[in-house]
Coordinates of C-alpha atoms in Angstrom, one line a residue:
Chain A
X636 CA 6.3 -5.6 -17.9
X637 CA 4.4 -6.1 -14.4
X638 CA 6.9 -3.9 -12.4
X639 CA 7.3 -0.5 -10.5
X640 CA 10.4 0.6 -10.4
X641 CA 11.4 3.5 -7.8
X642 CA 14.9 5.5 -7.9
X643 CA 17.1 5.5 -6.0
X644 CA 16.5 2.7 -3.0
X645 CA 18.3 3.8 -1.0
X646 CA 18.7 8.0 0.2
X647 CA 20.3 10.1 2.5
X648 CA 20.1 13.6 2.5
X649 CA 20.1 17.3 5.3
X650 CA 18.1 19.2 5.8
X651 CA 18.9 21.6 3.3
X652 CA 19.5 20.0 0.5
X653 CA 16.5 19.1 -2.2
X654 CA 16.8 15.5 -3.9
X655 CA 14.2 14.1 -5.8
X656 CA 12.5 10.0 -6.1
X657 CA 11.4 8.8 -9.2
X658 CA 9.1 6.3 -10.1
X659 CA 8.2 4.6 -13.3
X660 CA 5.5 1.9 -15.1
X661 CA 5.2 0.8 -17.6
X662 CA 1.5 -1.3 -17.5
X663 CA -0.6 1.7 -19.3
X664 CA -1.6 2.5 -15.7
X665 CA -3.1 6.1 -15.6
X666 CA -3.0 6.4 -11.9
X667 CA 0.2 7.3 -10.0
X668 CA 0.2 7.2 -6.5
X669 CA 3.2 8.4 -3.4
X670 CA 2.7 6.4 0.5
X671 CA 4.9 7.2 3.2
X672 CA 5.4 4.2 5.4
X673 CA 7.5 4.6 8.8
X674 CA 8.7 1.9 10.4
X675 CA 6.1 -1.0 11.7
X676 CA 3.6 1.5 10.2
X677 CA 1.0 0.6 7.7
X678 CA 1.8 2.6 4.4
X679 CA -0.3 6.1 4.5
X680 CA -1.8 7.9 1.2
X681 CA 0.0 10.9 0.4
X682 CA -0.7 11.9 -3.3
X683 CA -2.8 10.2 -6.4
X684 CA -2.1 11.3 -9.6
X685 CA -5.2 10.0 -12.5
X686 CA -4.3 11.2 -15.8
X687 CA -1.9 12.9 -14.9
X688 CA -3.3 15.6 -13.3
X689 CA -2.8 15.5 -9.1
X690 CA -5.9 14.3 -7.9
X691 CA -5.5 13.8 -4.5
X692 CA -3.2 15.6 -1.9
X693 CA -3.5 14.6 1.9
X694 CA -3.0 17.4 3.1
X695 CA 1.2 17.0 3.4
X696 CA 3.8 19.9 3.7
X697 CA 4.7 21.9 0.7
X698 CA 8.8 20.2 1.5
X699 CA 6.9 16.4 -0.6
X700 CA 6.0 18.6 -3.9
X701 CA 4.9 15.6 -6.4
X702 CA 5.1 15.8 -10.2
X703 CA 3.8 13.3 -13.0
X704 CA 5.7 14.6 -16.0
X705 CA 4.0 11.5 -18.7
X706 CA 2.2 8.7 -18.0
X707 CA 4.7 6.1 -16.9
X708 CA 7.0 8.6 -14.5
X709 CA 6.2 9.6 -11.2
X710 CA 8.6 12.5 -8.9
X711 CA 8.5 13.6 -5.7
X712 CA 10.5 16.1 -4.7
X713 CA 11.8 17.2 -1.6
X714 CA 13.4 19.8 -0.2
X715 CA 13.8 21.3 3.7
X716 CA 13.0 18.5 5.1
X717 CA 13.2 17.2 8.7
X718 CA 14.2 14.5 10.6
X719 CA 10.9 13.1 10.8
X720 CA 10.5 12.5 7.4
X721 CA 12.9 9.1 7.6
X722 CA 10.5 6.7 6.1
X723 CA 10.3 4.6 3.3
X724 CA 8.8 6.0 0.5
X725 CA 6.8 3.9 -1.8
X726 CA 5.3 4.3 -5.1
X727 CA 2.1 2.7 -7.1
X728 CA 0.2 2.6 -9.9
X729 CA -3.5 1.3 -11.0
X730 CA -5.9 1.5 -13.5
X731 CA -7.8 4.0 -13.2
X732 CA -11.3 3.6 -11.7
X733 CA -14.8 4.0 -12.8
X734 CA -15.9 7.2 -14.4
X735 CA -12.3 8.4 -14.7
X736 CA -11.2 8.7 -11.0
X737 CA -8.8 6.8 -9.1
X738 CA -8.7 4.2 -6.9
X739 CA -10.8 0.6 -6.6
X740 CA -8.3 -0.9 -8.5
X741 CA -5.5 -3.2 -7.9
X742 CA -2.7 -1.1 -7.0
X743 CA 1.3 -2.5 -7.9
X744 CA 3.2 -1.3 -5.4
X745 CA 7.1 -0.1 -6.2
X746 CA 10.2 -2.1 -3.9
X747 CA 10.4 1.6 -2.2
X748 CA 12.7 4.7 -1.3
X749 CA 14.1 4.1 2.1
X750 CA 14.9 8.3 3.0
X751 CA 17.2 9.3 5.8
X752 CA 17.2 12.8 6.6
X753 CA 20.0 14.3 8.9
Chain B
X1180 CA -9.9 3.3 16.5
X1181 CA -8.7 3.6 12.6
X1182 CA -10.0 2.0 9.4
X1183 CA -8.8 -1.4 8.2
X1184 CA -7.8 -2.6 12.1
X1185 CA -6.2 -5.8 12.3
X1186 CA -5.9 -8.7 14.5
X1187 CA -4.0 -10.6 15.4
X1188 CA -1.0 -7.7 15.5
X1189 CA 1.4 -11.0 15.7
X1190 CA 1.2 -14.3 14.7
X1191 CA 3.6 -17.5 15.3
X1192 CA 3.2 -20.8 14.4
X1193 CA 4.0 -23.7 12.8
X1194 CA 4.7 -24.5 9.2
X1195 CA 2.0 -26.6 7.9
X1196 CA -0.2 -25.1 10.2
X1197 CA -3.3 -22.3 8.9
X1198 CA -2.5 -18.7 9.8
X1199 CA -5.9 -16.3 10.0
X1200 CA -5.7 -13.1 9.9
X1201 CA -8.4 -10.4 10.8
X1202 CA -9.6 -6.9 9.3
X1203 CA -12.1 -4.7 10.4
X1204 CA -12.9 -1.4 8.8
X1205 CA -15.7 1.6 10.0
X1206 CA -17.1 3.5 6.6
X1207 CA -18.7 1.6 3.4
X1208 CA -16.0 0.5 0.8
X1209 CA -16.2 -0.2 -2.6
X1210 CA -13.5 -2.6 -2.1
X1211 CA -10.9 -4.6 0.0
X1212 CA -7.6 -6.1 -0.6
X1213 CA -4.8 -8.4 0.8
X1214 CA -1.7 -7.2 0.7
X1215 CA 2.3 -8.9 2.0
X1216 CA 5.4 -6.8 2.4
X1217 CA 8.5 -8.4 3.4
X1218 CA 11.2 -7.0 5.6
X1219 CA 9.8 -3.1 4.7
X1220 CA 10.0 -3.8 1.5
X1221 CA 7.5 -2.8 -1.2
X1222 CA 3.6 -4.7 -1.1
X1223 CA 2.6 -7.8 -2.9
X1224 CA -1.2 -7.8 -3.8
X1225 CA -2.3 -11.1 -2.7
X1226 CA -6.4 -10.4 -3.6
X1227 CA -9.1 -8.3 -4.1
X1228 CA -12.9 -8.7 -2.9
X1229 CA -15.3 -6.0 -4.0
X1230 CA -18.4 -5.6 -1.8
X1231 CA -20.3 -7.7 -3.9
X1232 CA -18.4 -10.5 -2.9
X1233 CA -18.4 -13.0 0.4
X1234 CA -15.7 -15.3 -0.6
X1235 CA -13.0 -15.5 -2.7
X1236 CA -9.4 -18.0 -3.3
X1237 CA -6.0 -17.8 -5.2
X1238 CA -4.3 -20.5 -4.4
X1239 CA -3.3 -20.8 -0.2
X1240 CA -5.4 -18.2 -0.1
X1241 CA -9.1 -17.6 1.0
X1242 CA -10.5 -14.4 2.3
X1243 CA -14.1 -13.7 3.2
X1244 CA -15.8 -10.5 3.4
X1245 CA -18.7 -9.7 5.4
X1246 CA -20.1 -6.3 4.7
X1247 CA -22.8 -6.3 7.8
X1248 CA -20.0 -6.6 10.3
X1249 CA -17.4 -4.4 8.0
X1250 CA -15.3 -7.1 8.7
X1251 CA -12.6 -9.2 6.4
X1252 CA -10.3 -12.3 7.2
X1253 CA -7.3 -14.0 5.6
X1254 CA -6.2 -17.6 5.8
X1255 CA -3.5 -19.0 4.6
X1256 CA -3.2 -22.6 4.7
X1257 CA -0.3 -25.0 4.7
X1258 CA 2.0 -21.8 5.8
X1259 CA 5.1 -22.2 5.0
X1260 CA 8.2 -20.5 6.0
X1261 CA 8.3 -18.2 3.1
X1262 CA 4.7 -17.0 4.3
X1263 CA 7.1 -14.9 7.0
X1264 CA 5.9 -10.9 6.4
X1265 CA 3.9 -9.0 7.5
X1266 CA 0.2 -9.3 6.0
X1267 CA -1.9 -5.3 5.6
X1268 CA -5.4 -5.2 4.5
X1269 CA -6.7 -2.2 2.3
X1270 CA -9.8 -0.2 1.6
X1271 CA -11.4 2.4 -0.7
X1272 CA -13.5 4.1 0.8
X1273 CA -16.8 5.1 -0.7
X1274 CA -18.0 8.2 1.3
X1275 CA -15.7 11.5 1.4
X1276 CA -13.7 11.1 -1.1
X1277 CA -11.6 8.4 -2.7
X1278 CA -8.4 7.2 -0.4
X1279 CA -6.9 3.9 0.0
X1280 CA -6.9 2.9 4.2
X1281 CA -4.1 0.6 5.3
X1282 CA -4.3 -1.4 8.8
X1283 CA -2.0 -1.9 11.2
X1284 CA -1.0 -5.1 9.6
X1285 CA -0.7 -8.0 11.0
X1286 CA 2.9 -9.8 11.7
X1287 CA 3.5 -12.7 10.6
X1288 CA 6.5 -15.6 12.0
X1289 CA 6.3 -19.1 10.3
X1290 CA 8.8 -21.4 12.3
X1291 CA 10.3 -23.9 10.1

């Protein structure tokens, strides 16, 4: 299985809602990533988990809360988002790099969740 | 300018022609990767080239890396309409902590 799956595909939420994005992989990867991509822009790294521990947080606002409950799953909990948070949210996974750290290996991406905040 | 800038921003060619996209970066890197993205969907990994490699091939793809110039190029030979997509380079920097940085991307349109 060489696939990263993400649910839901589309999500519309109000600014007071709480929702969660889910990502799953069964490739045995121990590094997982969340990216945000605005229209016609490149993906921007948000979070990195390595061996189920948060290793990188790219100064993302606290209204985004990541969670890695096990080696196959990655969640992104959303609360009190703003309209400017509307974007495509991409999950990726990879083998961890040298010395057990993240990165430096091929990242496999899911199809993304398209989020619209009203 | 940002790490992983690409040119051209957009490229329109006829089917059968070759397409060349370039990527420049600023910091030292461990590797450089090229990805394809169709219509705002997920990214598909095309090829990874490590900092000690100069050229790699995969099917109709050829990637070069010049670490002295901090640049890379992606050549797609004998293009097809199905190659129409956005192409991004991504670098994993080695200083200042791990981070994958994507270039702005090249939007390729292959006319049938």
